[in-house]
Short mmCIF file of C-alpha atoms in Angstrom, two decimals:
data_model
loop_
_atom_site.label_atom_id
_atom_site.label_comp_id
_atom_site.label_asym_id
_atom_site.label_seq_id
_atom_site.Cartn_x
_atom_site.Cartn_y
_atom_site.Cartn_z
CA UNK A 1 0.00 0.00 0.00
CA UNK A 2 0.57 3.84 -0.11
CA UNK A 3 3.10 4.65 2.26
CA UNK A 4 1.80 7.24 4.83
CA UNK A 5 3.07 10.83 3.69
CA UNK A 6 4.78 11.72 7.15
CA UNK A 7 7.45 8.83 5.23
CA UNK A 8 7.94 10.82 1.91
CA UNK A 9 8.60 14.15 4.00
CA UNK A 10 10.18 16.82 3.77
CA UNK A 11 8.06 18.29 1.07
CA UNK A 12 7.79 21.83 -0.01
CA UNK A 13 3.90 23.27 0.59
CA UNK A 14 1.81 23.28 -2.64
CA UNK A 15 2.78 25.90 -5.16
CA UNK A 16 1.53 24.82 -9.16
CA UNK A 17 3.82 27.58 -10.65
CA UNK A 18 6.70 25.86 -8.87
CA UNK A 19 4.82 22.56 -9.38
CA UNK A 20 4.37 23.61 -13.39
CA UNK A 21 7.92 24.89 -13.27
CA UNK A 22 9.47 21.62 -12.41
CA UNK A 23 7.84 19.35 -14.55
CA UNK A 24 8.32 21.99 -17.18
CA UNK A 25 11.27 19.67 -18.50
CA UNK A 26 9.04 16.33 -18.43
CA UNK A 27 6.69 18.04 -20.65
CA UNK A 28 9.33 19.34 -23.13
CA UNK A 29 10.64 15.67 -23.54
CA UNK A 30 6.96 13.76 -23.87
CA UNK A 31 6.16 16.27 -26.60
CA UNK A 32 9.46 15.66 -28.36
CA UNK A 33 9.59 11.82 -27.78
CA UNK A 34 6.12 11.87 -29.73
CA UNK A 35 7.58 13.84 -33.03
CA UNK A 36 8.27 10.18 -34.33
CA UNK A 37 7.89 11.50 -38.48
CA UNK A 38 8.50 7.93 -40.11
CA UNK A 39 5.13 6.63 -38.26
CA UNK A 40 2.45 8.12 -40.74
CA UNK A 41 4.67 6.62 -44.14
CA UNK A 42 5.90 3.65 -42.45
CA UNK A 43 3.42 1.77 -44.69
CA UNK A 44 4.55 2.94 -47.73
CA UNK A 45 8.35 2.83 -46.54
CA UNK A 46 8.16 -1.06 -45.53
CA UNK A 47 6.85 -1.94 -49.42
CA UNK A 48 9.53 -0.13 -51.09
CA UNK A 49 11.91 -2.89 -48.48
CA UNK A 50 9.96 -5.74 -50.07
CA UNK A 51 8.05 -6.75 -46.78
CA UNK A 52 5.25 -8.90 -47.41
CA UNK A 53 2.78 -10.59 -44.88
CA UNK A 54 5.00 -12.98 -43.76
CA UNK A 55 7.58 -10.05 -42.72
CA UNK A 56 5.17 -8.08 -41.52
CA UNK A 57 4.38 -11.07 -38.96
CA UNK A 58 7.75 -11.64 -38.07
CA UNK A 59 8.49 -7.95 -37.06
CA UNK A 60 5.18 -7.83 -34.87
CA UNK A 61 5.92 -11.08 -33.44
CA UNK A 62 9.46 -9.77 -32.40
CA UNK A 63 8.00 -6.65 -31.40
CA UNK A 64 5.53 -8.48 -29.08
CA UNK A 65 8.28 -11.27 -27.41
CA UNK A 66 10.70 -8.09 -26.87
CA UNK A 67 8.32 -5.59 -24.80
CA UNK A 68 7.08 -7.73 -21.68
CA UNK A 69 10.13 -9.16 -20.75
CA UNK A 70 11.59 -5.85 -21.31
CA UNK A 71 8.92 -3.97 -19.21
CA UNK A 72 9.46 -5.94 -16.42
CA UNK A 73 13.06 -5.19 -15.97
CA UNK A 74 12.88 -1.49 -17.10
CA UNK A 75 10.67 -1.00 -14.37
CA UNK A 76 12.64 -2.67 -11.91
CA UNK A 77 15.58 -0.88 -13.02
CA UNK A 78 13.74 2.55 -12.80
CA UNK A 79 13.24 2.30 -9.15
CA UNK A 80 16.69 1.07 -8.02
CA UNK A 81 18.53 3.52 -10.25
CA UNK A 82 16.91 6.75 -11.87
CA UNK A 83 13.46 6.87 -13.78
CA UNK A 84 14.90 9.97 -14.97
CA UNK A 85 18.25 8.20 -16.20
CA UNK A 86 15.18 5.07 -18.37
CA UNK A 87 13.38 8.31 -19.81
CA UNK A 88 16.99 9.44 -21.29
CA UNK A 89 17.69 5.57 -22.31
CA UNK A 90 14.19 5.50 -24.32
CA UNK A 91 14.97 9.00 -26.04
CA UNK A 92 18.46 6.97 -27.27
CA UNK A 93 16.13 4.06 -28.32
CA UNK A 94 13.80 6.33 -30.26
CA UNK A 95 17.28 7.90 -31.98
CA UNK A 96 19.02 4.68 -32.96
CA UNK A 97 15.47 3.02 -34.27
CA UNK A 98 15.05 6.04 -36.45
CA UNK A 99 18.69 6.14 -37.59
CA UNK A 100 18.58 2.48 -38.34
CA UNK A 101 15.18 2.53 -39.74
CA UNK A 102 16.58 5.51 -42.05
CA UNK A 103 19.60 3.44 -43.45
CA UNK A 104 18.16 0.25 -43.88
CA UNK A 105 17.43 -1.13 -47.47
CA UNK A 106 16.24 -4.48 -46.66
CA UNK A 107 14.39 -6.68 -44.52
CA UNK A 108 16.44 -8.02 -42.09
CA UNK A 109 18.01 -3.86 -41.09
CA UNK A 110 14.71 -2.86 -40.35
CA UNK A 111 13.66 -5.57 -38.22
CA UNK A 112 17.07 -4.39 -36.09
CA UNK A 113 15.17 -1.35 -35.75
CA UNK A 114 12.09 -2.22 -35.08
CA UNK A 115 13.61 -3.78 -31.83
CA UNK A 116 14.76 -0.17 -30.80
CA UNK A 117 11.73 0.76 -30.88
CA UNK A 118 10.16 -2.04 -28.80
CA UNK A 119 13.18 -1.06 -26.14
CA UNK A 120 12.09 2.78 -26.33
CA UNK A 121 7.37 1.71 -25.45
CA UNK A 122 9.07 -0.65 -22.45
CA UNK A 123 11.36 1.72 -21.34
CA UNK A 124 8.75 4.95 -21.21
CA UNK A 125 6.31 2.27 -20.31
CA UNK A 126 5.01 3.43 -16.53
CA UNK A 127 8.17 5.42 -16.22
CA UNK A 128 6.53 9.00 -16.80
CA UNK A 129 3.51 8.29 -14.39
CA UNK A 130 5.68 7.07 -12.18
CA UNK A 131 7.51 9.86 -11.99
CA UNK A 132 5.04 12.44 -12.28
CA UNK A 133 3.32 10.80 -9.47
CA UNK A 134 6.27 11.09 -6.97
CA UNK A 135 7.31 14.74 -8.04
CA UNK A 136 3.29 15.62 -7.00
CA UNK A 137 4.07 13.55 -3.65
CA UNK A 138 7.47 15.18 -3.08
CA UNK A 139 6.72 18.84 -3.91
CA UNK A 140 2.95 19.31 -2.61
CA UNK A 141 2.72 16.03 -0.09
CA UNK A 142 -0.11 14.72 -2.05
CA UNK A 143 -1.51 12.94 -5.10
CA UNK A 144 -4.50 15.42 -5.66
CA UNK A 145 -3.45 16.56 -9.31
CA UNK A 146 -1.84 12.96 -10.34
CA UNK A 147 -4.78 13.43 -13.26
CA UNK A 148 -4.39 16.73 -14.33
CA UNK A 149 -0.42 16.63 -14.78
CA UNK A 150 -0.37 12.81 -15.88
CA UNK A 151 -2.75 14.21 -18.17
CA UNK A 152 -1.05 17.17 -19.54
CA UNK A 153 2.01 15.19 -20.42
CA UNK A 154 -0.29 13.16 -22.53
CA UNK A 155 -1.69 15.90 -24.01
CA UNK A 156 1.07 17.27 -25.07
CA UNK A 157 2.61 13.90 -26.71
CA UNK A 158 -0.86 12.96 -28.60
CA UNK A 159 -0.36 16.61 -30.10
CA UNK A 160 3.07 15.82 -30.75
CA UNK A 161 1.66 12.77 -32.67
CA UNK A 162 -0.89 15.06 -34.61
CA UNK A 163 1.90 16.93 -35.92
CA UNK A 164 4.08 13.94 -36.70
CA UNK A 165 0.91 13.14 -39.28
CA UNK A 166 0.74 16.00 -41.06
CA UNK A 167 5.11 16.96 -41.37
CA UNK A 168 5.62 13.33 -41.91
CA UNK A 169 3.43 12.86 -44.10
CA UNK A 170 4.49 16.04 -46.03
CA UNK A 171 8.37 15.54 -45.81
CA UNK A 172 7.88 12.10 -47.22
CA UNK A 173 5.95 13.58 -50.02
CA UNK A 174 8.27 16.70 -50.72
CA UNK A 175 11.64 15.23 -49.88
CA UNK A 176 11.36 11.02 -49.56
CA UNK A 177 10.08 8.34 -46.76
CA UNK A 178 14.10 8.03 -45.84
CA UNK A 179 14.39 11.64 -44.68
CA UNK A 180 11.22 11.34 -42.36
CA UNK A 181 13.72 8.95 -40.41
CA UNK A 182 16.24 10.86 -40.61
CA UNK A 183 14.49 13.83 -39.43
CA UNK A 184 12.92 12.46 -36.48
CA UNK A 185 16.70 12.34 -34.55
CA UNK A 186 16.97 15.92 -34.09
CA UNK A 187 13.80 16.36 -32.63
CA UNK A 188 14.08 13.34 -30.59
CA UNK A 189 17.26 14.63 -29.15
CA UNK A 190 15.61 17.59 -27.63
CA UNK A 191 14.12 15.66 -24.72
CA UNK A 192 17.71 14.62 -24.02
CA UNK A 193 18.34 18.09 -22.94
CA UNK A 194 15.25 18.50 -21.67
CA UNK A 195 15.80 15.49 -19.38
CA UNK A 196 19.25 16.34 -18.02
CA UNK A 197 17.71 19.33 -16.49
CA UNK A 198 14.94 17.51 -14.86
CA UNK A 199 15.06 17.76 -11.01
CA UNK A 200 13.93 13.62 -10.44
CA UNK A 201 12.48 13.13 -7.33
CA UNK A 202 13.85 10.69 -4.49
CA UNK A 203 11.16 8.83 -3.07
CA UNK A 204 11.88 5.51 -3.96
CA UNK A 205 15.46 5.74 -2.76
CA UNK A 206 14.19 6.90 1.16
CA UNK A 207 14.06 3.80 2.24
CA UNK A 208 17.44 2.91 1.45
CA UNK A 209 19.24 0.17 -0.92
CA UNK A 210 17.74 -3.08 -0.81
CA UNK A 211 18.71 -6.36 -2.25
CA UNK A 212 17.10 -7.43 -5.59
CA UNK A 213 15.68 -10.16 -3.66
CA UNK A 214 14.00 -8.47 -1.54
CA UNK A 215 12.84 -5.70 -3.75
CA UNK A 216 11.32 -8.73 -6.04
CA UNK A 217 9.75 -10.12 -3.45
CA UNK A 218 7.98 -6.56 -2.61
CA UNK A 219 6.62 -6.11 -6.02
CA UNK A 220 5.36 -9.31 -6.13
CA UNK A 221 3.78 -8.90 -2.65
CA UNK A 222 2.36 -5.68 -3.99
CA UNK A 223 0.51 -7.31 -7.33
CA UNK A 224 -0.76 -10.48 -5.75
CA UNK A 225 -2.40 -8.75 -2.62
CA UNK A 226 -6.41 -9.35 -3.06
CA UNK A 227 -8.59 -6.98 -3.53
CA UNK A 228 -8.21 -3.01 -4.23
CA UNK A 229 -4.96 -3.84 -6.39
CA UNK A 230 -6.13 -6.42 -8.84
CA UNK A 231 -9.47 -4.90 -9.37
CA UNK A 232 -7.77 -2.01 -10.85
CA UNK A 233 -5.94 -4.00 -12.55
CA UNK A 234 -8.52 -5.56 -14.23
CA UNK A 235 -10.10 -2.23 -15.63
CA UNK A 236 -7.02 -1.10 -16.83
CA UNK A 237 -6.31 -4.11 -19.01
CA UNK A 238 -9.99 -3.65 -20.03
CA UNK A 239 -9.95 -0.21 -21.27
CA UNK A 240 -6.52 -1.10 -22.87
CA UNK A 241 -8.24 -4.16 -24.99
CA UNK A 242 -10.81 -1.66 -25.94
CA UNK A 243 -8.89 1.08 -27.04
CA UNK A 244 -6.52 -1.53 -28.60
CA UNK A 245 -9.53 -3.07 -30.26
CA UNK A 246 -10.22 0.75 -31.93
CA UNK A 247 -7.04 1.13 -33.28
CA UNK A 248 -6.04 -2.23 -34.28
CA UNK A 249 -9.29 -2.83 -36.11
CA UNK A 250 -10.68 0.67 -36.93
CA UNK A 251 -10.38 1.22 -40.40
CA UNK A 252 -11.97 -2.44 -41.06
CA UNK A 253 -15.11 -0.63 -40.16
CA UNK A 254 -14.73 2.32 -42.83
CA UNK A 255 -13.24 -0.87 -45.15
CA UNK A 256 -16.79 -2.59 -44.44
CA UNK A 257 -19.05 -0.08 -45.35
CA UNK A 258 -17.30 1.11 -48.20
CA UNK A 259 -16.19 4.56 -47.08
CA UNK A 260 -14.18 7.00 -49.47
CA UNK A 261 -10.33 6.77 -49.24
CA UNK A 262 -10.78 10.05 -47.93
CA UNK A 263 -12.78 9.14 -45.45
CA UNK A 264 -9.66 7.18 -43.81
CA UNK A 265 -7.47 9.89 -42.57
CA UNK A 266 -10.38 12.07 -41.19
CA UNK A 267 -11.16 8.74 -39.11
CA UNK A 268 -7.60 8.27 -38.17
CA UNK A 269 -7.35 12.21 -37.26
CA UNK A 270 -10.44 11.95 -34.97
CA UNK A 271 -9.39 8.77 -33.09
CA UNK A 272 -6.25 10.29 -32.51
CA UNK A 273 -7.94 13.38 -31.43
CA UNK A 274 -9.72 11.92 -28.86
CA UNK A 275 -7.21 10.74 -27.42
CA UNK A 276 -6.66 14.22 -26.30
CA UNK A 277 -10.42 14.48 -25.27
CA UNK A 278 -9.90 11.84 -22.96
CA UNK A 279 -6.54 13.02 -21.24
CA UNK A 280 -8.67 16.79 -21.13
CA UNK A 281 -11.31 15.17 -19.28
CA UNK A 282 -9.24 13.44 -16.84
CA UNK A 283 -7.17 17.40 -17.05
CA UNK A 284 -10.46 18.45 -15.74
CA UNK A 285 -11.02 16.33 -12.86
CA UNK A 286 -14.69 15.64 -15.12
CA UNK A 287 -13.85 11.68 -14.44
CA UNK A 288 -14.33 12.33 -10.80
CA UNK A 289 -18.06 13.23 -10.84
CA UNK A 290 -20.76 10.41 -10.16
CA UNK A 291 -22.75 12.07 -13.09
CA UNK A 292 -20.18 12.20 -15.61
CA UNK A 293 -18.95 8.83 -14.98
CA UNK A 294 -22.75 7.76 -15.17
CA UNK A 295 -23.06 9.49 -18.41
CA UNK A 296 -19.85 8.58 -19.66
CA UNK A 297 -20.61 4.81 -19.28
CA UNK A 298 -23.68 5.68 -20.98
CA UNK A 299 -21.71 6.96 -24.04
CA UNK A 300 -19.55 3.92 -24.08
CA UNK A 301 -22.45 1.56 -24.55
CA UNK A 302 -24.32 3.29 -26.73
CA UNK A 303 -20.82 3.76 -29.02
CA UNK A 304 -20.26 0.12 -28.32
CA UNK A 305 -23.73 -0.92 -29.96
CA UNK A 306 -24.03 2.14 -33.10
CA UNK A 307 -20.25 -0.02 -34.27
CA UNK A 308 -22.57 -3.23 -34.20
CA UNK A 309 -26.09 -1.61 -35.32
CA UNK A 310 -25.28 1.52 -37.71
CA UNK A 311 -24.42 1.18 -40.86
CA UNK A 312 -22.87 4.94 -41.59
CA UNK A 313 -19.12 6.02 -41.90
CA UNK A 314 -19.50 9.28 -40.19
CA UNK A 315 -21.13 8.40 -37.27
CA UNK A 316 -18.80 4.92 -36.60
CA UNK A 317 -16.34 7.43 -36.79
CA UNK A 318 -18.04 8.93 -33.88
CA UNK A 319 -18.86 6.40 -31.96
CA UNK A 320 -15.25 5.44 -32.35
CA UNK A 321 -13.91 8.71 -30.94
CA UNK A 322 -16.02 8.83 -27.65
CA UNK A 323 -14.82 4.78 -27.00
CA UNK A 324 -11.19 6.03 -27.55
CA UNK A 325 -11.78 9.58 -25.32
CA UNK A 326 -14.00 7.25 -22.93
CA UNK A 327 -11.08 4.45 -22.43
CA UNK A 328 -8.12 7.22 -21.91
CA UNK A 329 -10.04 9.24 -19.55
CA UNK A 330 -11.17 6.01 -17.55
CA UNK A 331 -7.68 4.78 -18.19
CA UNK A 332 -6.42 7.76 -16.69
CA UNK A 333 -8.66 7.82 -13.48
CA UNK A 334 -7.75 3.95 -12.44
CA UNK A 335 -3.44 4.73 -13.14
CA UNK A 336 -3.85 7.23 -10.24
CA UNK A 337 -5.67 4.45 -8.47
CA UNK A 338 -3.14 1.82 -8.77
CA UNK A 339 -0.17 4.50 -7.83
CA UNK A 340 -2.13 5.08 -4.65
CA UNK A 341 -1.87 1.74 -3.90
CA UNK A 342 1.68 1.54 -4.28
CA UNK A 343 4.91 2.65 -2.19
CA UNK A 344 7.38 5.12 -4.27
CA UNK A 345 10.45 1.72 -3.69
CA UNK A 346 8.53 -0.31 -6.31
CA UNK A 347 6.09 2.13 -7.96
CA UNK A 348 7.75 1.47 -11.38
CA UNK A 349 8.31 -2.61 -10.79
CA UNK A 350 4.85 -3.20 -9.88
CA UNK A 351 3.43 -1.33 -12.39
CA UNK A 352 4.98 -3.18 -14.99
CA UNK A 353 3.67 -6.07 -14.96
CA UNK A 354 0.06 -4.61 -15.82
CA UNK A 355 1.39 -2.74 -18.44
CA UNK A 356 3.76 -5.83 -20.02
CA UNK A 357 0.36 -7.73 -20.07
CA UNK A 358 -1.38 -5.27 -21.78
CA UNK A 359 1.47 -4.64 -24.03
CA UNK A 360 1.69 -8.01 -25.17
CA UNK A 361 -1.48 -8.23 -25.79
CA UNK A 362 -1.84 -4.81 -28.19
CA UNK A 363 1.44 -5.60 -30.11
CA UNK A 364 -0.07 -9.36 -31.13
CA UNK A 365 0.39 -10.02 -34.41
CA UNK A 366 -2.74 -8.67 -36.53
CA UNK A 367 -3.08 -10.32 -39.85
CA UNK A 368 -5.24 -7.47 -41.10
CA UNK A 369 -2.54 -4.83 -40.54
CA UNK A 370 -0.05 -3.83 -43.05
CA UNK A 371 2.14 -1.71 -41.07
CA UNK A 372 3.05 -1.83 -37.12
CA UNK A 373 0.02 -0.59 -35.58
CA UNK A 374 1.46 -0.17 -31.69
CA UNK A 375 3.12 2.84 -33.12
CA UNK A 376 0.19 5.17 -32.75
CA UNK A 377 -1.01 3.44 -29.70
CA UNK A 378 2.40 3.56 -27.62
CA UNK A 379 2.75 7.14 -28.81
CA UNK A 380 0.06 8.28 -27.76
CA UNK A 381 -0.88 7.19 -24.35
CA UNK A 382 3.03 7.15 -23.41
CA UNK A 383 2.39 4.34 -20.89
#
């Protein structure tokens, strides 16, 4: 559980410009770790490599072996060294999977890369809530605005992601697919700097150094209790099929009914969009009211039965965007909940597991897809 907050003092008394001020940094660097430029044309790049179906299953099926065992010991290693020091690791993942991904001219190459990449979702994987949560705990003594900051970080990367569309997208069609690669390094690199002047906070070094036995045995203490921990659990792998469901299978709706080519990117713009919605709401604190979440779980059924019933493009569209804002924001509300449960010495560990799970379990192999799908989930929700 929670360790009482008389054991995470001294803290300063709550001040949000200070409070804004500090995380300043973490904001810079989830807003540059989302300017990933090859991920709108990395369709188009992978043909001109000669990938065909059978590629395309063996670089998912890599992709999906690499994260959870991955996630499990990046989050270990966040709490018994620096979460700040696994952010800067994943920001030199990002740069060598572009670089790689840039210069490669076959199959094999860009397989290499692809494994950078699946480094880069494990290492940011729990690391930035984690993070954010103990900053809130260290600077104000409490957990109050977990939501609102967790959520502007979010924010902030799913309009990084927006942007990455549209200059991607254009670069490739000005210049070449290559460059997009190519020019996603430099603005990668800007979270490196942004990173080293992070102020990390210390929490989950107060207790002191612990053997790796021990600290094992804690996390797994922590997951198994029964009760509070693995009911949250159990939403948050729920809202993560559904949302997973939405952007793995999306466009087979718009595919189904027959929906203009145009059509496509206006769908993939709104479901990225509300993304954003969802992280506002939670911004908002709008998650937190009885009524909202009554009406909100009204929305998600009613979206849940127009994708079965309805028969219209626009309005699956719709009905796609308020399941997407609907499973961030409730996403969002449950995270805090699991943090509360947990003490700062193995906030990032036991997280992991949850998130390796539901890792795993987006990054499956999808024989519909023609490209690697995760890429606008993980960017996203920067989990």
């Amino acid at each position: 559980m929670q360790l009482p907050l008389a054991n995470h003092l001294p803290f300063a008394s709550p001040s949000q410009p200070l409070l804004t001020r500090r995380l300043l940094p973490l904001f810079i660097a989830a807003f540059s770790q989302g300017l990933v430029l090859w991920a709108p044309i990395e369709k188009v790049f992978l043909k001109s490599l000669g990938f065909d179906q059978a590629a395309l299953g063996l670089m998912a099926a890599c992709y999906a072996s690499l994260i959870p065992l991955l996630d499990l010991t990046s989050g270990i290693l966040a709490d018994r060294w620096s979460r700040k020091g696994v952010l800067i690791l994943a920001s030199v993942a990002s740069m060598l999977n572009a670089l790689l991904g840039g210069l490669s001219h076959d199959v094999p190459t860009y397989l290499v890369s692809t494994l950078f990449f699946g480094v880069e979702v494990a290492l940011v994987s729990g690391t930035y809530e984690s993070i954010v949560y103990d900053t809130l705990l260290e600077q104000t003594g409490q957990s109050h605005a977990f939501e609102k900051r967790l959520g502007q970080v979010k924010l902030l990367n799913s309009l990084a992601l927006i942007i990455s569309s549209l200059t991607g997208g254009l670069v490739a069609t000005v210049l070449s697919p290559r460059l997009a690669y190519f020019a996603t390094i430099p603005l990668v690199t800007i979270s490196l700097g942004a990173l080293l002047t992070f102020k990390e906070p210390h929490l989950h070094h107060a207790e002191g150094r612990t053997s790796l036995k021990s600290h094992l045995l804690a996390i797994s203490q922590t997951i198994f209790q029964p009760g509070k921990t693995l009911r949250i659990v159990t939403v948050l792998l729920a809202t993560s099929l559904l949302l997973s469901v939405i952007f793995e299978f999306g466009p087979l709706w718009q595919l189904a009914l027959a929906a203009p080519v145009g059509l496509y990117g206006l769908a993939n713009a709104a479901v990225l969009s509300a993304g954003g919605v969802g992280s506002w709401l939670s911004v908002r604190r709008m998650l937190s009211k009885p009524a909202t979440i009554v009406g909100v779980a009204g929305l998600l059924m009613v979206s849940s039965l127009a994708l079965v019933i309805v028969k219209h493009a626009v309005v699956v569209i719709l009905a796609q965007g308020v399941l997407v804002a609907g499973g961030v924001g409730v996403s969002m509300v449950f995270t805090r909940l699991l943090h509360d449960s947990l003490s700062s010495r193995v906030r990032a560990g036991a997280a992991s597991p949850a998130r390796a799970t539901m890792k795993a379990i987006n990054a499956a192999p999808n024989p519909t897809s023609t490209t690697l799908t995760p890429t606008a989930f993980d960017g996203l929700f920067l989990d």
